[in-house]
Amino acid sequence: NAGVTQTPKFQVLKTGQSMTLQCAQDMNHEYMSWYRQDPGMGLRLIHYSVGAGITDQGEVPNGYNVSRSTTEDFPLRLLSAAPSQTSVYFCASKDTWETQYFGPGTRLLVL
Amino acid sequence: AQTVTQSQPEMSVQEAETVTLSCTYDTSESDYYLFWYKQPPSRQMILVIRQEAYKQQNATENRFSVNFQKAAKSFSLKISDSQLGDAAMYFCAYSLLSQGGSEKLVFGKGTKLTVNP
């Protein structure tokens, strides 16, 4: 049981490039979410999904797209990277007791 | 909108002593959940303890316990017999189970805990 996994661990992008952050969980959780963590800001919700085929926006969705074709996977796409998207990104899944389990995070640097 | 406030950006404690981290939140709801997460230098977010708002009894997990004051909207974390491995950022978080089964987890800005040997 690997829990929540994220790839890559670290990525450097140039402004305007696109990329996909991968997230997978093997706990059969319906609810998955993406957060970004910036210094002094705590974690802020980007997008979430309550099940395959269903996604919704969180607090800071601009510049990001998500899709949920399977229960296991919840990728986050940056359409055209900007320096303001430099951050640490966390994926999480939630169990039936309302507890969220986080992946190890992806550090993204946009130059 | 729900907000979570951690008024102590940094705290320090001597090894083996007790420390309390503060958290207050703002909500008009009556049924919700509260969490404390620990983030060590590895950046992994680790669940420390959780509390259901409908439960009057304070949650405990080994050396970690909470003081949940619902009327005051306060949710402090007490760490007893502090260990060097407790050094980390601690985040208080609130979640509301909204209509449709969705849930939004709102975090405070964190408290950095240093444990001195």
Short mmCIF file of C-alpha atoms in Angstrom, two decimals, chain A residues 31 35 37 40-43 45 48 50 57 88 90 94-95 97-104 107, chain B residues 33 35 37 39 42-45 47 50 52 91 95 97 100-109:
data_model
loop_
_atom_site.label_atom_id
_atom_site.label_comp_id
_atom_site.label_asym_id
_atom_site.label_seq_id
_atom_site.Cartn_x
_atom_site.Cartn_y
_atom_site.Cartn_z
CA TYR A 31 -12.13 12.41 -2.80
CA TYR A 35 -2.96 22.20 -2.75
CA GLN A 37 2.08 25.76 -0.32
CA GLY A 40 3.88 32.09 5.11
CA MET A 41 0.63 31.11 3.40
CA GLY A 42 -0.13 27.62 4.66
CA LEU A 43 -1.78 25.32 2.11
CA LEU A 45 -6.80 24.44 -2.27
CA TYR A 48 -10.66 18.91 -5.91
CA VAL A 50 -15.33 13.92 -5.29
CA GLN A 57 -12.46 24.61 -8.26
CA VAL A 88 5.32 23.28 -3.53
CA PHE A 90 0.62 18.61 -2.59
CA LYS A 94 -9.58 11.61 1.83
CA ASP A 95 -10.98 8.58 3.59
CA TRP A 97 -13.63 9.41 8.21
CA GLU A 98 -12.86 12.82 6.71
CA THR A 99 -9.10 12.51 7.15
CA GLN A 100 -6.85 13.61 4.30
CA TYR A 101 -3.63 11.83 3.42
CA PHE A 102 -0.99 13.82 1.62
CA GLY A 103 1.59 12.89 -0.98
CA PRO A 104 5.26 13.85 -0.55
CA ARG A 107 8.66 21.41 -5.83
CA TYR B 33 -13.80 18.65 11.81
CA PHE B 35 -7.05 18.68 12.50
CA TYR B 37 -0.87 18.35 10.81
CA GLN B 39 5.32 19.09 8.53
CA SER B 42 11.07 16.57 4.64
CA ARG B 43 7.88 18.53 3.80
CA GLN B 44 5.68 15.46 4.23
CA MET B 45 2.32 16.43 5.77
CA LEU B 47 -1.71 13.90 10.50
CA ARG B 50 -8.29 15.08 14.64
CA GLU B 52 -15.05 15.99 15.46
CA PHE B 91 -0.67 23.40 10.85
CA SER B 95 -12.96 21.08 7.31
CA LEU B 97 -18.62 18.65 4.94
CA GLY B 100 -22.85 17.31 -2.37
CA GLY B 101 -20.29 15.43 -0.33
CA SER B 102 -17.46 17.81 -1.09
CA GLU B 103 -15.11 18.97 1.58
CA LYS B 104 -12.80 21.92 1.78
CA LEU B 105 -9.85 21.83 4.13
CA VAL B 106 -8.81 25.30 5.30
CA PHE B 107 -5.35 25.68 6.83
CA GLY B 108 -3.79 28.15 9.19
CA LYS B 109 -0.42 29.64 8.33
#
